[in-house]
PDB file of C-alpha atoms and ligand atoms in Angstrom:
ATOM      1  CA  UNK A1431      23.360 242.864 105.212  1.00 50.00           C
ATOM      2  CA  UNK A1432      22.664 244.736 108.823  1.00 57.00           C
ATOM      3  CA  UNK A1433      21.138 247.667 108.082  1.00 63.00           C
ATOM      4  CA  UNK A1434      19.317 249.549 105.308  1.00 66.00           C
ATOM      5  CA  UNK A1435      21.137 249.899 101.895  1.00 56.00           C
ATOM      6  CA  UNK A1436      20.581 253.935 100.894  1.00 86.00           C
ATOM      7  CA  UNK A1437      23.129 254.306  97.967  1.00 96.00           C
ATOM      8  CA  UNK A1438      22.669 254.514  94.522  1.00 97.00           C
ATOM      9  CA  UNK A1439      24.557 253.809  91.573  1.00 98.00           C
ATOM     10  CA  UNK A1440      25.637 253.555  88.166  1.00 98.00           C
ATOM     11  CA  UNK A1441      27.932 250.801  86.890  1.00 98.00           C
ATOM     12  CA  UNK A1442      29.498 251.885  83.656  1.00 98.00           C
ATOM     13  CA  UNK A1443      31.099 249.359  81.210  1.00 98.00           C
ATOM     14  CA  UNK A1444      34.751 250.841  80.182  1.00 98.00           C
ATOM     15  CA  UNK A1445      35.056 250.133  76.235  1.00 97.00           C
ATOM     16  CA  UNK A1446      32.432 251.377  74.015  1.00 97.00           C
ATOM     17  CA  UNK A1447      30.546 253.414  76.561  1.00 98.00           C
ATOM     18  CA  UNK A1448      33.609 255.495  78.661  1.00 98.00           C
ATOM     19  CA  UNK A1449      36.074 255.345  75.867  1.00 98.00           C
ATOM     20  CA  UNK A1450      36.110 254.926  71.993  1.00 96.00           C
ATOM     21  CA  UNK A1451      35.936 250.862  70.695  1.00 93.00           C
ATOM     22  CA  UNK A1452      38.290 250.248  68.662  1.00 92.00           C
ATOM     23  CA  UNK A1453      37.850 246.539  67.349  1.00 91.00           C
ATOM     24  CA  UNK A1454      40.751 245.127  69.596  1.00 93.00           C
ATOM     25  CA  UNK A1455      41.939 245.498  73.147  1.00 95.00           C
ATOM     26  CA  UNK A1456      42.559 248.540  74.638  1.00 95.00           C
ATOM     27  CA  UNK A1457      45.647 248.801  76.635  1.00 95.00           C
ATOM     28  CA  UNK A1458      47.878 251.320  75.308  1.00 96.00           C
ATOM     29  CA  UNK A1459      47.749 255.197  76.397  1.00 96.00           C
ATOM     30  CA  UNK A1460      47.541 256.377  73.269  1.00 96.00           C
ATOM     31  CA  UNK A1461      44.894 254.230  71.981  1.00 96.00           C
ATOM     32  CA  UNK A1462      42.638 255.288  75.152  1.00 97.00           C
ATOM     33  CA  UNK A1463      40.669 257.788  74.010  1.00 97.00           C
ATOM     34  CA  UNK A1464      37.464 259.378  76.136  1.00 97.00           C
ATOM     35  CA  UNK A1465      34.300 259.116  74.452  1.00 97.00           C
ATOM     36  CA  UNK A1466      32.737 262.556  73.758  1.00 95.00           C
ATOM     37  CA  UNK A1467      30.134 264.233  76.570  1.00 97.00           C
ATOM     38  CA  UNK A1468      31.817 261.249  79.343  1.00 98.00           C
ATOM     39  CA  UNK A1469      33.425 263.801  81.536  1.00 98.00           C
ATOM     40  CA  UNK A1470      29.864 266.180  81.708  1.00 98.00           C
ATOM     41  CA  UNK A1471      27.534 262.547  81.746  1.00 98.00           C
ATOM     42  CA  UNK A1472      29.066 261.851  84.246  1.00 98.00           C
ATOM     43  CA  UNK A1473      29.688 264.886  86.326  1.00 98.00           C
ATOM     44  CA  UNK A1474      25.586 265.196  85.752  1.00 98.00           C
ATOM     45  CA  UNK A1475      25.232 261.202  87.392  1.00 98.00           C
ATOM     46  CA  UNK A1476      27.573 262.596  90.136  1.00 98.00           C
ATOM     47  CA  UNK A1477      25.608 265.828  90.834  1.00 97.00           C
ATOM     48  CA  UNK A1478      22.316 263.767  91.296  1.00 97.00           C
ATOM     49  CA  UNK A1479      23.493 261.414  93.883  1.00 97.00           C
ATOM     50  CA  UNK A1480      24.762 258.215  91.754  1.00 98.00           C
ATOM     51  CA  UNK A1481      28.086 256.208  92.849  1.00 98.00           C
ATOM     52  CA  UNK A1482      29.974 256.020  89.689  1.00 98.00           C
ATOM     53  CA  UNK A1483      31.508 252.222  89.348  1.00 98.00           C
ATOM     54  CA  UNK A1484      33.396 250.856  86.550  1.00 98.00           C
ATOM     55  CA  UNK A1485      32.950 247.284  85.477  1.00 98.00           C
ATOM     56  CA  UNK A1486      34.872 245.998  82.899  1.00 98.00           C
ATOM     57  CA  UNK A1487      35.966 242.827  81.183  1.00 96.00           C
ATOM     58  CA  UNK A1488      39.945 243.084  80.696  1.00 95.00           C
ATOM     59  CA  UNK A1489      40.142 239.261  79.365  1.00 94.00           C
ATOM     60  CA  UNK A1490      43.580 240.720  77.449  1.00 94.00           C
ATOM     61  CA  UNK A1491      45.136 239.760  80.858  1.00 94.00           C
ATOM     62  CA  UNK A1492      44.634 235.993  81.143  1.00 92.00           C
ATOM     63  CA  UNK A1493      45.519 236.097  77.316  1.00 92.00           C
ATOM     64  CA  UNK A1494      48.761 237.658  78.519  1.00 94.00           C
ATOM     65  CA  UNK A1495      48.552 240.424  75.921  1.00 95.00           C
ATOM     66  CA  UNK A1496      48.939 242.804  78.652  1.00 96.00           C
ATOM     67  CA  UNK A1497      48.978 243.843  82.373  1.00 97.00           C
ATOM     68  CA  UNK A1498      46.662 245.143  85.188  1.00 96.00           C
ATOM     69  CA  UNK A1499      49.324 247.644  85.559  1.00 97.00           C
ATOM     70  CA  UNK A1500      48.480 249.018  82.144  1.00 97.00           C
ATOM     71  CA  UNK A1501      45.180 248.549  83.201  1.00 97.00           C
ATOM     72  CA  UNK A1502      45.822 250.778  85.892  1.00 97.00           C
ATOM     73  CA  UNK A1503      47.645 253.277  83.686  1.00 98.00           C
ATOM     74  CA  UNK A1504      44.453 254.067  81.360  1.00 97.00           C
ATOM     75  CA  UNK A1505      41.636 253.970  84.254  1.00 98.00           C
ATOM     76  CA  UNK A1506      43.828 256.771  85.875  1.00 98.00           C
ATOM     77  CA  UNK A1507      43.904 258.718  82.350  1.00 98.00           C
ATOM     78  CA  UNK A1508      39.947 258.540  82.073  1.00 98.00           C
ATOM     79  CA  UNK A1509      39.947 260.109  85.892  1.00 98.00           C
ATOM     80  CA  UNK A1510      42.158 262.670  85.011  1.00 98.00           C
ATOM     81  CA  UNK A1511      39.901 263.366  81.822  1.00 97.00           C
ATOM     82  CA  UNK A1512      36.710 263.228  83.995  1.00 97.00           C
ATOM     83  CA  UNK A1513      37.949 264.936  87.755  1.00 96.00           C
ATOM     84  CA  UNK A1514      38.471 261.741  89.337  1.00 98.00           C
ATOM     85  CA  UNK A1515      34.016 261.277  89.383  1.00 98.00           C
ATOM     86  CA  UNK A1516      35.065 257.465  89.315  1.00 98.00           C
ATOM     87  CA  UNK A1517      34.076 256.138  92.445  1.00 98.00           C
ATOM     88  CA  UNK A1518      35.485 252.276  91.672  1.00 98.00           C
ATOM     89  CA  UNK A1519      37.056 250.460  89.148  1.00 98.00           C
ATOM     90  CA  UNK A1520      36.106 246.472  88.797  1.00 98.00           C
ATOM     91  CA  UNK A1521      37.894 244.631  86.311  1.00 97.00           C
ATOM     92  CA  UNK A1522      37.743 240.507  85.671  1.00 95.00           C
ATOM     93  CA  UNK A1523      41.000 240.138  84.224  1.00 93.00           C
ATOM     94  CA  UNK A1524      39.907 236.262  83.591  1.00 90.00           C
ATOM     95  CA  UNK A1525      38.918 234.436  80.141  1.00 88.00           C
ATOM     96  CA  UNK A1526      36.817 231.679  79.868  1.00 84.00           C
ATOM     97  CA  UNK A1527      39.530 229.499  77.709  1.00 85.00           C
ATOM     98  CA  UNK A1528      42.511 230.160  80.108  1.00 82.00           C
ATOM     99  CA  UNK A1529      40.451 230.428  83.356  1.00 77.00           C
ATOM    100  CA  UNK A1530      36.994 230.940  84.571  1.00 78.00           C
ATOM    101  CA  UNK A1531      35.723 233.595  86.856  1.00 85.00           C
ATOM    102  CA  UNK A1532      32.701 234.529  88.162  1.00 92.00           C
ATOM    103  CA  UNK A1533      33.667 238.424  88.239  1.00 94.00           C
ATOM    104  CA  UNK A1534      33.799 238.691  84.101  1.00 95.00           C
ATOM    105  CA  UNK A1535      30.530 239.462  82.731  1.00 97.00           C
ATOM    106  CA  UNK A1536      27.892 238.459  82.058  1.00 97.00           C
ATOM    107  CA  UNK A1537      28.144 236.628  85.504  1.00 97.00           C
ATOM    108  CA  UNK A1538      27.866 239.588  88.175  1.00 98.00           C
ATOM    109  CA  UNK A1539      30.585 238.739  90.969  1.00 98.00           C
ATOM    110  CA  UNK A1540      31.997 242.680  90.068  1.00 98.00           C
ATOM    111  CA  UNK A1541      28.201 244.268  90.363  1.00 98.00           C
ATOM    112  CA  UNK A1542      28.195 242.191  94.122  1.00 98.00           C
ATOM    113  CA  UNK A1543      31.337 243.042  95.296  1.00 98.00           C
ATOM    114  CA  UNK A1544      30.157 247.134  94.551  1.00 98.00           C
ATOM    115  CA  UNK A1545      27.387 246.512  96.039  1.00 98.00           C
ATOM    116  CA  UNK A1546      28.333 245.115  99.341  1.00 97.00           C
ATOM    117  CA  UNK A1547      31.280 248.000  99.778  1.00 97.00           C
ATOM    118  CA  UNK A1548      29.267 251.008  98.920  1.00 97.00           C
ATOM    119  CA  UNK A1549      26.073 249.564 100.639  1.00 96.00           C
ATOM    120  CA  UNK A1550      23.914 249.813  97.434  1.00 97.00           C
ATOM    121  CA  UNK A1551      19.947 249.388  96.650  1.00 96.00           C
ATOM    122  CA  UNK A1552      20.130 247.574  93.369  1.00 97.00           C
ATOM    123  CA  UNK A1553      16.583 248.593  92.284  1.00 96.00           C
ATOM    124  CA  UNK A1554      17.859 252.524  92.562  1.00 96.00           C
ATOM    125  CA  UNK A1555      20.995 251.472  90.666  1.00 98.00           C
ATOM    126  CA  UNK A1556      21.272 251.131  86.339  1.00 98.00           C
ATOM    127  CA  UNK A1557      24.495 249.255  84.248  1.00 98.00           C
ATOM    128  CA  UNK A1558      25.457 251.482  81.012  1.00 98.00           C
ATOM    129  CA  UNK A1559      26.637 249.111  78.601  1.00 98.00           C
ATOM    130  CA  UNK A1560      27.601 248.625  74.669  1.00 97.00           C
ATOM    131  CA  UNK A1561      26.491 244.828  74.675  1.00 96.00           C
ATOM    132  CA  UNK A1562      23.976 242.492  76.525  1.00 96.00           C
ATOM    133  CA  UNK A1563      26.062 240.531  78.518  1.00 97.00           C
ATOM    134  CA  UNK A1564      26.729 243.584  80.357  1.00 98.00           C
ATOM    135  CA  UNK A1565      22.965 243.774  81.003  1.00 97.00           C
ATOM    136  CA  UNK A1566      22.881 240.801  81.908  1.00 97.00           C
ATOM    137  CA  UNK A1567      25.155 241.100  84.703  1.00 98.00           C
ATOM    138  CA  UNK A1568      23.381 243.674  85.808  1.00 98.00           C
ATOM    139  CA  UNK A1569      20.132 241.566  85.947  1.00 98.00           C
ATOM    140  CA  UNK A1570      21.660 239.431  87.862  1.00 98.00           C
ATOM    141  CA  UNK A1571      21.329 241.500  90.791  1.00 98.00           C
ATOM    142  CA  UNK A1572      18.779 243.146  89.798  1.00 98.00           C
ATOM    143  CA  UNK A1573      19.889 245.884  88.426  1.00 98.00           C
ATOM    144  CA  UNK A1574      18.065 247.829  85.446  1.00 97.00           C
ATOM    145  CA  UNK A1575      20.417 248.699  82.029  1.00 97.00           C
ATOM    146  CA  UNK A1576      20.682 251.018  78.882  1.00 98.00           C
ATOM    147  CA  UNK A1577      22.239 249.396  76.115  1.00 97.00           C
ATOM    148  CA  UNK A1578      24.169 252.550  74.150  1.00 97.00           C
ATOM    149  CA  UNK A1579      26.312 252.636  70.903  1.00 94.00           C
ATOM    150  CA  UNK A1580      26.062 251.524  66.826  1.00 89.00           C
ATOM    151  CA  UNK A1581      26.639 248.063  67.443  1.00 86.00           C
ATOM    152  CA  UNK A1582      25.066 244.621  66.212  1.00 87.00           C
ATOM    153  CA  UNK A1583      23.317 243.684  69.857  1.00 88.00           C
ATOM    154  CA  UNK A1584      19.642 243.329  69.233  1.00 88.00           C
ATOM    155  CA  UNK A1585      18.001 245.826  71.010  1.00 87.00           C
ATOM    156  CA  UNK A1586      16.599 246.147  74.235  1.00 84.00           C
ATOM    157  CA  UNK A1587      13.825 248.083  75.373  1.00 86.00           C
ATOM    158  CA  UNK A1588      16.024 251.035  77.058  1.00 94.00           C
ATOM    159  CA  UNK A1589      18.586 251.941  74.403  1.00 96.00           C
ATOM    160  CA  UNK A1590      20.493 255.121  74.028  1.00 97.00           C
ATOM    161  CA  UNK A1591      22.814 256.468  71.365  1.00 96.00           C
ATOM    162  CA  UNK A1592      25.492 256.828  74.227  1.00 97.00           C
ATOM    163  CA  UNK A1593      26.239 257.727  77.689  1.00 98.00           C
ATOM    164  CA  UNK A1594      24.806 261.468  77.293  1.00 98.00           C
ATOM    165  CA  UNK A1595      21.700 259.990  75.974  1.00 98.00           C
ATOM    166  CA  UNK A1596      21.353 257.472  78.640  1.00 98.00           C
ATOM    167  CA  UNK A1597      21.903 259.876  81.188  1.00 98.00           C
ATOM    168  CA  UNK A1598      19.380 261.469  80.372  1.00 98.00           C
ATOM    169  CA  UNK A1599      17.232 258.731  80.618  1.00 97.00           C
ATOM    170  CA  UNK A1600      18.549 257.664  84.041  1.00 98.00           C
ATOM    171  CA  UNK A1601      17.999 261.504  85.562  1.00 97.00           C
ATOM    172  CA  UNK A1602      14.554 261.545  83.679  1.00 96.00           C
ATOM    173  CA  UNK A1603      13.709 258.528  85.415  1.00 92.00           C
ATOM    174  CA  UNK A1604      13.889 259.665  88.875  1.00 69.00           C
ATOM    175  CA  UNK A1605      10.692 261.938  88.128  1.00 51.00           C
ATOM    176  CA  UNK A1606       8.823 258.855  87.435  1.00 46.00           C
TER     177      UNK A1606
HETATM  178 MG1   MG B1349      31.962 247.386  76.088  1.00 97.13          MG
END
């Protein structure tokens, strides 16, 4: 890279953490739903210098069950819902059984690509996440992560109940 990387970020997995799981894919408008506290989270994030970049596995694609237009459709609903605070939107549309790609987590090809655009320092940056392989990606690059939310994921050291709580540890952090 020529030239020093300044930026920060946060990447921010889409299901569980932006917007309510819901057991299946989420496609459909009406079944897109905004997690509580997301819009101030991330407004707070915004306010204290973080990119705001969404990474998120959309596997539904390959399976055919439905399209990156639709994909499209809900990532501009959670904008509207949150003042357009999203910087980026990654998604690997790819599954491992129809084809393989190096963007879907927890490989970290969507972390890089953010990265080299926005000119990012990977130690100032954290991933948000409801399960490890989103961690993982981010460790890939070296990237530090919160695991939030009620599910069965053993626990990693940073945990938060959900993105509120980990922002709070991310702006918390920067006192450190
Ligand atoms: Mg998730």
């Amino acid at each position: 890279m020529d030239g020093p990387a300044r930026e920060k970020a946060v990447f921010l997995d889409r299901d569980g953490v932006l917007n309510h799981e819901i057991g299946h894919y989420v496609w459909r408008l009406d079944e897109f739903v905004v997690a509580q506290g997301v819009p101030e989270s991330l407004a707070r994030l915004k306010a204290a210098g973080y990119r705001l970049i969404v990474v998120t596995n959309q596997a539904g694609i390959a399976k055919g069950l439905y399209t990156a237009q639709e994909v499209h459709a809900c990532h501009q609903k959670l904008q509207q819902a949150c003042h357009h605070a999203i910087d980026a939107f990654y998604f690997a549309s790819g599954h491992p059984s129809v084809s393989e790609s190096l963007m879907r987590k927890p490989d970290s090809l969507m972390l890089e690509k953010a990265i080299a655009r926005f000119r990012l320092d990977p130690s100032q940056c954290w991933i948000v996440g409801d399960r490890l392989r989103d961690l993982q990606a981010g460790a890939k690059v070296g990237v530090r992560g919160i695991l939030v939310g009620e599910g069965d994921e053993p626990r990693p050291e940073l945990y938060a109940a959900d993105l509120s709580a980990a922002t709070d540890l991310i702006l918390a952090s920067r006192t450190m």
